[in-house]
């Protein structure tokens, strides 16, 4: 298992085999990371979501689509728990990271970039979202050799950096 690395920036610009999209269960695009990935990837991402996942995905699960115009080869969509809506089972959050690594392995991806899942509009407490990401990525066996956590803002970047030091 490689140690996750930290990048400050925009996940849609990461040159990796797969980027992770924090989606909702419908997988039809939305706000935050999901909206940014769909906008940057173009209509091919949504079309592939509709074709592959006509009924969406369950919370904690993951699946892949084309990356469209993104520099990545694939988008691995995962549905994080919506803390604001009462989904507070941490195992659903950690399942997102594990399932994404499993899907990446099935695809033969060697590099993957993750956002901080559920910490945005879904309202998962940021400190715990960071801890769940770092702990799970460190503990999950994977053939992926380059695992990145991409932080858009300085506050989240600093929290992830502190967690990675421990």
Tab-separated table of C-alpha atoms in Angstrom:
chain	number	residue	atom	x	y	z
A	1	UNK	CA	0.000	0.000	0.000
A	2	UNK	CA	1.496	3.323	-0.988
A	3	UNK	CA	1.323	6.245	1.390
A	4	UNK	CA	-1.268	8.740	0.154
A	5	UNK	CA	0.176	12.028	-1.034
A	6	UNK	CA	-1.384	15.457	-0.768
A	7	UNK	CA	-1.950	17.884	-3.618
A	8	UNK	CA	-3.463	21.345	-3.358
A	9	UNK	CA	-5.478	22.171	-6.429
A	10	UNK	CA	-8.358	21.265	-8.675
A	11	UNK	CA	-9.135	17.562	-9.000
A	12	UNK	CA	-10.291	18.063	-12.586
A	13	UNK	CA	-6.731	18.949	-13.642
A	14	UNK	CA	-5.010	15.916	-12.115
A	15	UNK	CA	-3.110	13.840	-14.662
A	16	UNK	CA	-3.836	10.379	-13.261
A	17	UNK	CA	-5.454	7.193	-14.500
A	18	UNK	CA	-8.611	7.834	-12.463
A	19	UNK	CA	-10.159	10.687	-10.562
A	20	UNK	CA	-12.800	10.091	-7.934
A	21	UNK	CA	-16.121	11.887	-8.113
A	22	UNK	CA	-18.095	12.417	-4.921
A	23	UNK	CA	-21.544	11.859	-6.410
A	24	UNK	CA	-25.067	11.515	-5.123
A	25	UNK	CA	-27.057	8.297	-5.538
A	26	UNK	CA	-28.642	9.439	-8.829
A	27	UNK	CA	-25.239	10.050	-10.500
A	28	UNK	CA	-26.558	12.770	-12.809
A	29	UNK	CA	-24.208	15.608	-11.940
A	30	UNK	CA	-24.784	18.225	-9.290
A	31	UNK	CA	-22.862	20.777	-7.285
A	32	UNK	CA	-19.415	20.831	-5.736
A	33	UNK	CA	-16.887	18.253	-6.935
A	34	UNK	CA	-19.601	16.384	-8.843
A	35	UNK	CA	-20.610	19.457	-10.827
A	36	UNK	CA	-16.994	20.411	-11.523
A	37	UNK	CA	-16.137	16.925	-12.823
A	38	UNK	CA	-19.212	16.759	-15.047
A	39	UNK	CA	-18.552	20.263	-16.383
A	40	UNK	CA	-14.880	19.596	-17.122
A	41	UNK	CA	-15.485	16.101	-18.505
A	42	UNK	CA	-18.338	17.178	-20.739
A	43	UNK	CA	-21.501	15.348	-21.781
A	44	UNK	CA	-19.744	11.990	-22.264
A	45	UNK	CA	-19.440	11.571	-18.472
A	46	UNK	CA	-23.168	12.041	-17.900
A	47	UNK	CA	-24.071	9.855	-20.878
A	48	UNK	CA	-21.891	7.048	-19.500
A	49	UNK	CA	-23.402	7.470	-16.002
A	50	UNK	CA	-26.894	7.088	-17.472
A	51	UNK	CA	-25.886	4.061	-19.559
A	52	UNK	CA	-23.926	2.224	-16.844
A	53	UNK	CA	-25.963	3.218	-13.809
A	54	UNK	CA	-29.581	3.752	-14.859
A	55	UNK	CA	-30.657	3.284	-11.231
A	56	UNK	CA	-27.657	5.133	-9.753
A	57	UNK	CA	-25.445	3.702	-7.025
A	58	UNK	CA	-25.948	2.888	-3.368
A	59	UNK	CA	-24.277	4.946	-0.669
A	60	UNK	CA	-20.790	3.570	-0.013
A	61	UNK	CA	-20.464	1.979	-3.451
A	62	UNK	CA	-18.403	3.005	-6.491
A	63	UNK	CA	-18.383	2.509	-10.239
A	64	UNK	CA	-16.501	3.896	-13.230
A	65	UNK	CA	-17.227	5.837	-16.382
A	66	UNK	CA	-15.253	7.499	-19.111
A	67	UNK	CA	-13.517	10.724	-18.130
A	68	UNK	CA	-14.615	12.532	-21.271
A	69	UNK	CA	-12.452	15.638	-21.756
A	70	UNK	CA	-10.667	15.291	-18.404
A	71	UNK	CA	-6.931	14.467	-18.426
A	72	UNK	CA	-7.698	11.251	-16.511
A	73	UNK	CA	-8.674	8.042	-18.272
A	74	UNK	CA	-11.599	7.194	-15.975
A	75	UNK	CA	-13.869	8.779	-13.416
A	76	UNK	CA	-14.632	6.545	-10.463
A	77	UNK	CA	-17.905	7.761	-9.001
A	78	UNK	CA	-18.648	7.057	-5.358
A	79	UNK	CA	-21.646	7.944	-3.238
A	80	UNK	CA	-20.673	9.276	0.148
A	81	UNK	CA	-23.075	9.412	3.074
A	82	UNK	CA	-25.087	12.614	3.459
A	83	UNK	CA	-24.411	13.621	7.062
A	84	UNK	CA	-26.904	16.498	6.848
A	85	UNK	CA	-29.623	14.027	5.851
A	86	UNK	CA	-28.862	11.784	8.847
A	87	UNK	CA	-26.534	9.268	7.152
A	88	UNK	CA	-23.909	9.152	9.887
A	89	UNK	CA	-22.604	5.607	9.646
A	90	UNK	CA	-18.848	6.106	9.242
A	91	UNK	CA	-18.489	2.673	7.630
A	92	UNK	CA	-20.360	4.043	4.595
A	93	UNK	CA	-17.740	6.769	4.259
A	94	UNK	CA	-14.781	4.425	4.596
A	95	UNK	CA	-16.448	2.036	2.144
A	96	UNK	CA	-16.260	4.768	-0.510
A	97	UNK	CA	-12.460	4.870	-0.333
A	98	UNK	CA	-12.120	1.067	-0.267
A	99	UNK	CA	-14.527	0.561	-3.155
A	100	UNK	CA	-12.776	3.208	-5.262
A	101	UNK	CA	-9.445	1.439	-4.780
A	102	UNK	CA	-11.088	-1.882	-5.689
A	103	UNK	CA	-12.587	-0.420	-8.871
A	104	UNK	CA	-9.243	1.208	-9.737
A	105	UNK	CA	-7.560	-2.177	-9.337
A	106	UNK	CA	-10.137	-3.850	-11.573
A	107	UNK	CA	-9.450	-1.219	-14.229
A	108	UNK	CA	-5.684	-1.624	-13.922
A	109	UNK	CA	-5.298	2.001	-12.830
A	110	UNK	CA	-1.961	2.790	-11.228
A	111	UNK	CA	-2.768	6.356	-10.146
A	112	UNK	CA	-5.870	7.822	-8.550
A	113	UNK	CA	-6.864	11.229	-7.171
A	114	UNK	CA	-9.484	11.565	-4.424
A	115	UNK	CA	-11.397	14.577	-3.186
A	116	UNK	CA	-12.406	14.622	0.466
A	117	UNK	CA	-15.629	12.607	0.196
A	118	UNK	CA	-18.813	13.830	1.940
A	119	UNK	CA	-17.107	16.842	3.562
A	120	UNK	CA	-18.651	19.422	1.244
A	121	UNK	CA	-22.371	19.799	0.654
A	122	UNK	CA	-23.066	16.484	2.459
A	123	UNK	CA	-21.728	18.066	5.652
A	124	UNK	CA	-19.553	15.313	7.135
A	125	UNK	CA	-17.400	16.941	9.873
A	126	UNK	CA	-14.145	17.841	8.159
A	127	UNK	CA	-11.809	16.524	10.865
A	128	UNK	CA	-13.450	13.111	10.794
A	129	UNK	CA	-13.692	13.089	6.988
A	130	UNK	CA	-9.920	13.647	6.832
A	131	UNK	CA	-9.263	10.940	9.433
A	132	UNK	CA	-11.531	8.461	7.624
A	133	UNK	CA	-9.795	9.138	4.293
A	134	UNK	CA	-6.237	8.839	5.586
A	135	UNK	CA	-6.910	5.797	7.799
A	136	UNK	CA	-8.776	3.916	5.063
A	137	UNK	CA	-6.336	4.691	2.268
A	138	UNK	CA	-3.436	3.588	4.463
A	139	UNK	CA	-5.164	0.359	5.521
A	140	UNK	CA	-6.578	-0.803	2.186
A	141	UNK	CA	-4.399	-3.152	0.132
A	142	UNK	CA	-4.232	-2.007	-3.487
A	143	UNK	CA	-2.245	-2.362	-6.680
A	144	UNK	CA	-2.569	1.395	-7.191
A	145	UNK	CA	0.881	2.921	-6.713
A	146	UNK	CA	0.013	6.652	-6.723
A	147	UNK	CA	-2.826	7.628	-4.370
A	148	UNK	CA	-3.486	11.353	-4.077
A	149	UNK	CA	-5.752	13.375	-1.844
A	150	UNK	CA	-6.565	16.616	-3.625
A	151	UNK	CA	-7.518	19.587	-1.457
A	152	UNK	CA	-9.050	22.590	-3.147
A	153	UNK	CA	-8.840	24.939	-0.154
A	154	UNK	CA	-6.026	25.823	2.233
A	155	UNK	CA	-7.916	24.776	5.380
A	156	UNK	CA	-8.587	21.244	4.145
A	157	UNK	CA	-5.052	21.010	2.763
A	158	UNK	CA	-3.611	21.836	6.185
A	159	UNK	CA	-5.864	19.298	7.944
A	160	UNK	CA	-4.876	16.530	5.530
A	161	UNK	CA	-1.196	17.452	5.816
A	162	UNK	CA	-1.386	17.172	9.601
A	163	UNK	CA	-3.153	13.794	9.388
A	164	UNK	CA	-0.557	12.443	6.959
A	165	UNK	CA	2.238	13.372	9.368
A	166	UNK	CA	0.873	10.950	11.982
